[in-house]
XYZ file of C-alpha atoms in Angstrom:
128
model
C 14.032 -57.756 -24.544
C 11.175 -55.339 -25.243
C 10.496 -57.182 -28.498
C 10.031 -60.474 -26.643
C 7.553 -58.849 -24.248
C 5.648 -57.391 -27.184
C 5.606 -60.779 -28.923
C 4.328 -62.564 -25.817
C 1.598 -59.939 -25.343
C 0.598 -60.347 -28.986
C 0.510 -64.115 -28.564
C -1.758 -63.785 -25.566
C -4.081 -61.409 -27.445
C -4.172 -63.687 -30.476
C -4.887 -66.731 -28.329
C -7.785 -64.858 -26.737
C -9.081 -63.933 -30.208
C -8.789 -67.555 -31.365
C -10.773 -68.738 -28.338
C -13.430 -66.087 -28.946
C -13.835 -66.989 -32.640
C -14.022 -70.699 -31.821
C -16.769 -70.002 -29.272
C -18.670 -67.905 -31.822
C -18.257 -70.634 -34.430
C -19.529 -73.256 -31.992
C -22.555 -71.067 -31.298
C -23.542 -71.044 -34.977
C -22.523 -74.593 -35.852
C -26.060 -75.929 -35.757
C -27.296 -75.951 -39.308
C -30.821 -74.603 -39.716
C -33.416 -77.290 -39.992
C -35.476 -77.710 -43.089
C -38.902 -76.322 -42.237
C -41.647 -77.985 -44.264
C -43.953 -74.986 -43.981
C -41.470 -72.823 -45.900
C -40.856 -73.197 -49.553
C -37.621 -74.701 -50.755
C -36.119 -71.381 -51.798
C -36.575 -69.973 -48.266
C -34.898 -73.018 -46.774
C -32.041 -72.666 -49.252
C -31.642 -68.985 -48.337
C -31.457 -69.850 -44.642
C -28.904 -72.564 -45.356
C -26.874 -70.142 -47.483
C -26.852 -67.511 -44.708
C -25.651 -70.152 -42.289
C -22.871 -71.265 -44.619
C -21.768 -67.674 -45.264
C -21.563 -66.876 -41.549
C -19.631 -70.060 -40.722
C -17.316 -69.478 -43.679
C -16.567 -65.942 -42.463
C -15.758 -67.191 -38.963
C -13.540 -69.960 -40.297
C -11.709 -67.492 -42.544
C -11.206 -65.152 -39.587
C -9.992 -68.072 -37.483
C -7.478 -69.122 -40.148
C -6.207 -65.555 -40.375
C -5.655 -65.325 -36.622
C -4.013 -68.772 -36.547
C -1.662 -67.638 -39.307
C -0.645 -64.521 -37.356
C -0.339 -66.624 -34.190
C 1.979 -69.134 -35.850
C 4.151 -66.333 -37.289
C 4.477 -64.809 -33.830
C 5.362 -68.212 -32.407
C 8.073 -68.561 -35.068
C 9.482 -65.149 -34.095
C 9.469 -66.131 -30.448
C 11.156 -69.426 -31.215
C 13.790 -67.656 -33.310
C 14.448 -65.275 -30.419
C 14.824 -68.211 -28.044
C 17.351 -69.892 -30.331
C 19.312 -66.642 -30.614
C 19.358 -66.308 -26.825
C 20.449 -69.938 -26.504
C 23.342 -69.375 -28.916
C 24.364 -66.185 -27.099
C 24.353 -68.047 -23.785
C 26.499 -70.815 -25.265
C 28.973 -68.213 -26.518
C 29.098 -66.484 -23.139
C 29.595 -69.822 -21.406
C 32.469 -70.742 -23.720
C 34.098 -67.341 -23.177
C 33.773 -67.620 -19.406
C 35.151 -71.148 -19.448
C 38.168 -70.067 -21.451
C 38.710 -67.092 -19.116
C 38.567 -69.357 -16.083
C 41.017 -71.783 -17.634
C 43.422 -69.022 -18.664
C 43.314 -67.305 -15.265
C 44.349 -70.420 -13.314
C 48.087 -70.447 -12.593
C 49.836 -73.182 -14.432
C 51.349 -75.561 -11.915
C 54.510 -77.490 -12.503
C 54.026 -81.168 -12.834
C 54.780 -82.778 -9.538
C 57.476 -85.398 -9.473
C 56.669 -88.633 -7.835
C 58.175 -89.021 -4.389
C 61.000 -91.456 -4.238
C 59.833 -94.712 -2.917
C 61.203 -95.733 0.415
C 62.157 -99.285 1.091
C 59.291 -101.076 2.583
C 59.808 -101.873 6.189
C 58.077 -104.552 8.091
C 55.280 -103.292 10.264
C 56.201 -103.141 13.862
C 54.471 -105.720 15.912
C 52.275 -104.578 18.705
C 53.226 -105.524 22.195
C 51.229 -108.396 23.412
C 48.766 -107.502 26.053
C 48.122 -109.564 29.085
C 44.961 -111.604 29.031
C 42.185 -110.223 31.129
C 40.885 -112.037 34.092
């Protein structure tokens, strides 16, 4: 049980980290514009710095997503184990309930009585 709590806390922390990295990546997504007053090599350096920073963020994001998916797999495995344990417990309880009921003798059918004609009702006097 403690493991599941730890996994869910880790998932929450990783999800927060993923959101933070995505926000940071969105902040630096705008590629630097080519400034005509700078020489080409300066513009290339600026572009390279931009690409390096976005690449680092994307690598970090992939790393966190990988850890997140592994934690999700662990959580899912735990859920399947719990499901199987519950099925086993349910089967055991069902068999206990069935075995604890007293076995009743099969009831014989009552002998059929000869059918009699229904008694007729006395006729009532008509109302005035």
